[in-house]
C-alpha cells in the first residue's frame, strides 16, 4: 500500500488546473502587460506548484518552477510591465512544466520501467534535460535585466481597470489548487521544503507597502493526515515563504511507545507568522490539502505595535491564553495594540 499515492494523484490533477490558470494569466498579460492582478495570478500558480510539487516528491517540477517564479519576482521588483519576451518564455516554461508533471505522474503510477522501454525513455529524458537547460539560459538572460531593487510603489499600474484593492483581493480569493511545500522548529534557519537554502527562496509576489501583520496559528492535524500522504510539519514550514515564522510543537500528547500508532499524528503546533500577505494565503495550504478543520488563525495586529513574535509564540505555547486579547496582554502589548485587537 502506498499511503501517499492518493495525495500524489490529487496533486497531479490540481497541478494540471494550475498550469491552465497560469497559461490563461500569461495570455491575458499580452493584452494587459502592466496588470498587477494578472501578475499576482501568475505568481500564485507558480508559488503553489513549486511548494506542493516538492511536498509530494515532484522535485524536478519544484526546482524548475522555482527558477521561473524567481524571474517573475525580479520583474515585479523592477516595477516594469511584462514584455513579449518574458511572456513567451513563461508559456514555454508552462509547456515544460506540463511535460515534467506528466513524466513524474507516469513514474508514480507505473513504477519501474520495463527494460524494453528504458532506452527510449533515456533518450526522452535527455531531450527534456536539453530543453530545460535552454529555458534556464533564457531565464538567466532575462533575470539580469530585472535584478535591480524595486522602484516606487504603484509601478505596476492596472491597465484593465484593476486597482490595488482588486489585486489584493485576487491574492485573497479561494484557492484554486494545492499550495506550497512544507520541519518543526523554533525561529531561525530551517531546511527548505524545496531543497533550496532559505536565502535562495524568492520573495512572494504581491509584497506591498502595507504594514506587516502578525497571525497566531493553532494547528491540530487531522488524525488521518499521514495516511493521506500529508506531512503536517512541512505544511506548516511552507508558510516561511510568506514571512518570518516561529513554530512550537506540542509533544505532550505523544503516547508511550507501546501505545504509539506510527500512522497517526500525535503532535499539535502553535505558530506566529509575520507577513504582508492576506490571510487567505495563510489558510490556502491547509484548505487546498483538505486539512483546514484543525487550523485556527487569529489576527494579532500590525507588527510595529506588537511585542517580538518569538515572545508571542512562547507565551502562546504555554497554553494559558485562549484569545488574542489574552495573548497580547500576557506579552505586555501597549494600549494601542490592545485597543486594535478589541475593536
mmCIF file of C-alpha atoms in Angstrom, residues 64-263:
data_model
loop_
_atom_site.group_PDB
_atom_site.id
_atom_site.type_symbol
_atom_site.label_atom_id
_atom_site.label_comp_id
_atom_site.label_asym_id
_atom_site.label_seq_id
_atom_site.Cartn_x
_atom_site.Cartn_y
_atom_site.Cartn_z
ATOM 1 C CA UNK A 64 12.301 24.378 -12.340
ATOM 2 C CA UNK A 65 9.239 26.262 -11.062
ATOM 3 C CA UNK A 66 11.457 27.988 -8.517
ATOM 4 C CA UNK A 67 13.601 29.441 -11.319
ATOM 5 C CA UNK A 68 10.557 30.697 -13.240
ATOM 6 C CA UNK A 69 8.957 32.139 -10.111
ATOM 7 C CA UNK A 70 12.176 33.934 -9.229
ATOM 8 C CA UNK A 71 12.256 35.545 -12.676
ATOM 9 C CA UNK A 72 8.728 36.908 -12.365
ATOM 10 C CA UNK A 73 9.548 38.154 -8.868
ATOM 11 C CA UNK A 74 12.512 40.111 -10.270
ATOM 12 C CA UNK A 75 10.220 41.674 -12.871
ATOM 13 C CA UNK A 76 7.851 42.774 -10.134
ATOM 14 C CA UNK A 77 10.674 44.303 -8.099
ATOM 15 C CA UNK A 78 11.870 46.233 -11.138
ATOM 16 C CA UNK A 79 8.375 47.708 -11.472
ATOM 17 C CA UNK A 80 8.100 47.178 -15.225
ATOM 18 C CA UNK A 81 5.283 45.699 -17.335
ATOM 19 C CA UNK A 82 5.652 42.201 -18.697
ATOM 20 C CA UNK A 83 7.412 42.117 -22.077
ATOM 21 C CA UNK A 84 6.535 39.880 -25.003
ATOM 22 C CA UNK A 85 9.839 38.069 -24.493
ATOM 23 C CA UNK A 86 9.017 37.368 -20.857
ATOM 24 C CA UNK A 87 5.536 36.117 -21.685
ATOM 25 C CA UNK A 88 6.839 33.872 -24.470
ATOM 26 C CA UNK A 89 9.298 32.376 -22.014
ATOM 27 C CA UNK A 90 6.533 31.932 -19.465
ATOM 28 C CA UNK A 91 4.419 29.980 -21.954
ATOM 29 C CA UNK A 92 7.375 27.813 -22.988
ATOM 30 C CA UNK A 93 8.110 27.191 -19.307
ATOM 31 C CA UNK A 94 4.480 26.187 -18.786
ATOM 32 C CA UNK A 95 4.796 23.586 -21.544
ATOM 33 C CA UNK A 96 7.990 22.252 -19.973
ATOM 34 C CA UNK A 97 6.327 22.039 -16.556
ATOM 35 C CA UNK A 98 3.473 20.120 -18.144
ATOM 36 C CA UNK A 99 5.950 17.602 -19.510
ATOM 37 C CA UNK A 100 7.770 17.285 -16.181
ATOM 38 C CA UNK A 101 4.452 16.783 -14.423
ATOM 39 C CA UNK A 102 3.296 14.059 -16.793
ATOM 40 C CA UNK A 103 6.636 12.250 -16.577
ATOM 41 C CA UNK A 104 6.527 12.363 -12.782
ATOM 42 C CA UNK A 105 2.940 11.130 -12.741
ATOM 43 C CA UNK A 106 3.690 8.236 -15.096
ATOM 44 C CA UNK A 107 6.628 7.109 -12.964
ATOM 45 C CA UNK A 108 4.456 7.265 -9.846
ATOM 46 C CA UNK A 109 1.741 5.144 -11.485
ATOM 47 C CA UNK A 110 3.828 2.683 -13.475
ATOM 48 C CA UNK A 111 6.727 2.171 -11.114
ATOM 49 C CA UNK A 112 9.799 0.672 -12.749
ATOM 50 C CA UNK A 113 10.118 0.994 -16.478
ATOM 51 C CA UNK A 114 10.137 -2.260 -18.475
ATOM 52 C CA UNK A 115 13.617 -2.955 -19.834
ATOM 53 C CA UNK A 116 12.421 -2.749 -23.464
ATOM 54 C CA UNK A 117 11.359 0.840 -22.921
ATOM 55 C CA UNK A 118 14.396 2.053 -20.990
ATOM 56 C CA UNK A 119 16.486 3.129 -23.977
ATOM 57 C CA UNK A 120 13.624 5.145 -25.402
ATOM 58 C CA UNK A 121 12.910 6.686 -22.012
ATOM 59 C CA UNK A 122 16.574 7.586 -21.631
ATOM 60 C CA UNK A 123 16.528 9.418 -24.963
ATOM 61 C CA UNK A 124 13.361 11.254 -23.935
ATOM 62 C CA UNK A 125 14.962 12.246 -20.647
ATOM 63 C CA UNK A 126 17.992 13.621 -22.478
ATOM 64 C CA UNK A 127 15.720 15.733 -24.660
ATOM 65 C CA UNK A 128 13.879 17.074 -21.620
ATOM 66 C CA UNK A 129 17.189 17.978 -19.977
ATOM 67 C CA UNK A 130 18.367 19.840 -23.085
ATOM 68 C CA UNK A 131 15.126 21.832 -23.289
ATOM 69 C CA UNK A 132 15.339 22.684 -19.603
ATOM 70 C CA UNK A 133 18.914 23.911 -19.953
ATOM 71 C CA UNK A 134 17.871 26.139 -22.855
ATOM 72 C CA UNK A 135 14.983 27.540 -20.821
ATOM 73 C CA UNK A 136 17.214 28.167 -17.811
ATOM 74 C CA UNK A 137 19.679 30.027 -20.038
ATOM 75 C CA UNK A 138 16.825 32.224 -21.282
ATOM 76 C CA UNK A 139 15.690 32.783 -17.701
ATOM 77 C CA UNK A 140 19.209 33.826 -16.671
ATOM 78 C CA UNK A 141 19.399 36.268 -19.568
ATOM 79 C CA UNK A 142 16.086 37.920 -18.737
ATOM 80 C CA UNK A 143 16.685 37.919 -14.983
ATOM 81 C CA UNK A 144 19.801 40.052 -15.401
ATOM 82 C CA UNK A 145 17.615 42.866 -16.737
ATOM 83 C CA UNK A 146 15.404 42.992 -13.650
ATOM 84 C CA UNK A 147 17.836 42.384 -10.832
ATOM 85 C CA UNK A 148 17.591 45.974 -9.570
ATOM 86 C CA UNK A 149 15.683 46.772 -6.360
ATOM 87 C CA UNK A 150 12.027 47.679 -6.675
ATOM 88 C CA UNK A 151 11.155 51.213 -7.639
ATOM 89 C CA UNK A 152 8.449 53.340 -6.124
ATOM 90 C CA UNK A 153 5.243 51.572 -5.198
ATOM 91 C CA UNK A 154 2.497 51.653 -7.791
ATOM 92 C CA UNK A 155 4.913 50.987 -10.646
ATOM 93 C CA UNK A 156 2.660 48.154 -11.736
ATOM 94 C CA UNK A 157 -0.465 50.063 -12.808
ATOM 95 C CA UNK A 158 -3.556 48.035 -13.547
ATOM 96 C CA UNK A 159 -4.213 48.550 -17.238
ATOM 97 C CA UNK A 160 -7.524 46.714 -17.310
ATOM 98 C CA UNK A 161 -9.293 48.612 -14.572
ATOM 99 C CA UNK A 162 -7.912 46.534 -11.709
ATOM 100 C CA UNK A 163 -6.749 48.582 -8.752
ATOM 101 C CA UNK A 164 -4.602 47.732 -5.745
ATOM 102 C CA UNK A 165 -7.597 46.579 -3.741
ATOM 103 C CA UNK A 166 -8.607 44.241 -6.545
ATOM 104 C CA UNK A 167 -5.099 42.833 -6.760
ATOM 105 C CA UNK A 168 -5.118 42.170 -3.032
ATOM 106 C CA UNK A 169 -8.494 40.525 -3.406
ATOM 107 C CA UNK A 170 -7.145 38.255 -6.103
ATOM 108 C CA UNK A 171 -4.491 37.013 -3.715
ATOM 109 C CA UNK A 172 -7.179 36.526 -1.051
ATOM 110 C CA UNK A 173 -9.502 34.593 -3.342
ATOM 111 C CA UNK A 174 -10.384 30.968 -2.567
ATOM 112 C CA UNK A 175 -7.547 28.649 -3.556
ATOM 113 C CA UNK A 176 -7.780 27.018 -6.950
ATOM 114 C CA UNK A 177 -5.227 24.327 -6.253
ATOM 115 C CA UNK A 178 -2.751 22.872 -3.831
ATOM 116 C CA UNK A 179 -0.156 25.116 -2.317
ATOM 117 C CA UNK A 180 3.373 25.323 -1.067
ATOM 118 C CA UNK A 181 5.711 22.697 0.190
ATOM 119 C CA UNK A 182 6.204 22.457 3.742
ATOM 120 C CA UNK A 183 10.487 20.950 9.971
ATOM 121 C CA UNK A 184 9.075 21.615 13.105
ATOM 122 C CA UNK A 185 11.498 24.100 14.548
ATOM 123 C CA UNK A 186 11.542 27.251 16.534
ATOM 124 C CA UNK A 187 12.555 30.536 14.972
ATOM 125 C CA UNK A 188 15.643 30.701 12.827
ATOM 126 C CA UNK A 189 17.016 28.888 9.831
ATOM 127 C CA UNK A 190 15.465 25.656 8.754
ATOM 128 C CA UNK A 191 15.762 23.258 5.855
ATOM 129 C CA UNK A 192 13.894 24.496 2.830
ATOM 130 C CA UNK A 193 10.992 22.347 1.664
ATOM 131 C CA UNK A 194 12.145 22.998 -1.891
ATOM 132 C CA UNK A 195 15.702 21.689 -1.459
ATOM 133 C CA UNK A 196 16.971 25.286 -1.509
ATOM 134 C CA UNK A 197 18.637 27.406 1.131
ATOM 135 C CA UNK A 198 16.286 29.896 2.740
ATOM 136 C CA UNK A 199 18.335 32.769 1.331
ATOM 137 C CA UNK A 200 17.767 31.432 -2.191
ATOM 138 C CA UNK A 201 13.996 31.467 -1.972
ATOM 139 C CA UNK A 202 12.359 34.357 -3.798
ATOM 140 C CA UNK A 203 10.149 36.834 -2.055
ATOM 141 C CA UNK A 204 6.452 36.229 -2.558
ATOM 142 C CA UNK A 205 4.883 38.226 -5.378
ATOM 143 C CA UNK A 206 2.483 40.772 -4.077
ATOM 144 C CA UNK A 207 4.791 42.158 -1.386
ATOM 145 C CA UNK A 208 3.356 45.587 -0.928
ATOM 146 C CA UNK A 209 3.861 48.738 1.057
ATOM 147 C CA UNK A 210 1.122 47.795 3.511
ATOM 148 C CA UNK A 211 2.088 47.041 7.088
ATOM 149 C CA UNK A 212 3.298 43.615 8.087
ATOM 150 C CA UNK A 213 0.713 41.874 10.219
ATOM 151 C CA UNK A 214 1.093 39.152 12.820
ATOM 152 C CA UNK A 215 -1.022 35.990 12.971
ATOM 153 C CA UNK A 216 -1.298 33.337 15.662
ATOM 154 C CA UNK A 217 -1.833 29.861 14.248
ATOM 155 C CA UNK A 218 -3.041 26.848 16.214
ATOM 156 C CA UNK A 219 -2.869 23.669 14.186
ATOM 157 C CA UNK A 220 -4.072 20.204 15.163
ATOM 158 C CA UNK A 221 -3.735 17.948 12.092
ATOM 159 C CA UNK A 222 -6.496 15.554 11.194
ATOM 160 C CA UNK A 223 -5.824 12.072 12.620
ATOM 161 C CA UNK A 224 -5.512 10.537 9.153
ATOM 162 C CA UNK A 225 -3.187 13.157 7.673
ATOM 163 C CA UNK A 226 -0.209 10.813 7.402
ATOM 164 C CA UNK A 227 -2.333 8.083 5.858
ATOM 165 C CA UNK A 228 -3.335 10.551 3.146
ATOM 166 C CA UNK A 229 0.322 11.267 2.386
ATOM 167 C CA UNK A 230 0.461 14.658 4.119
ATOM 168 C CA UNK A 231 3.345 15.848 6.285
ATOM 169 C CA UNK A 232 1.893 18.409 8.729
ATOM 170 C CA UNK A 233 5.290 19.780 9.773
ATOM 171 C CA UNK A 234 6.239 20.509 6.150
ATOM 172 C CA UNK A 235 2.822 22.014 5.580
ATOM 173 C CA UNK A 236 3.454 24.484 8.381
ATOM 174 C CA UNK A 237 7.027 25.147 7.343
ATOM 175 C CA UNK A 238 5.915 26.121 3.853
ATOM 176 C CA UNK A 239 4.460 29.279 5.382
ATOM 177 C CA UNK A 240 8.020 30.582 5.686
ATOM 178 C CA UNK A 241 7.613 31.634 2.074
ATOM 179 C CA UNK A 242 5.167 34.289 3.318
ATOM 180 C CA UNK A 243 7.371 35.739 6.045
ATOM 181 C CA UNK A 244 9.158 35.027 9.356
ATOM 182 C CA UNK A 245 7.592 32.052 11.105
ATOM 183 C CA UNK A 246 8.056 30.918 14.712
ATOM 184 C CA UNK A 247 6.826 27.400 15.483
ATOM 185 C CA UNK A 248 6.333 25.499 18.731
ATOM 186 C CA UNK A 249 5.484 21.779 18.581
ATOM 187 C CA UNK A 250 3.483 20.292 21.458
ATOM 188 C CA UNK A 251 4.734 16.819 22.326
ATOM 189 C CA UNK A 252 2.708 16.223 25.465
ATOM 190 C CA UNK A 253 0.095 14.225 23.574
ATOM 191 C CA UNK A 254 2.597 11.711 22.179
ATOM 192 C CA UNK A 255 1.789 8.369 23.824
ATOM 193 C CA UNK A 256 4.210 5.856 25.279
ATOM 194 C CA UNK A 257 5.898 3.603 22.760
ATOM 195 C CA UNK A 258 3.582 0.662 23.375
ATOM 196 C CA UNK A 259 0.577 2.860 22.560
ATOM 197 C CA UNK A 260 2.095 4.692 19.613
ATOM 198 C CA UNK A 261 0.332 4.497 16.260
ATOM 199 C CA UNK A 262 3.021 5.118 13.661
ATOM 200 C CA UNK A 263 0.417 6.205 11.075
#
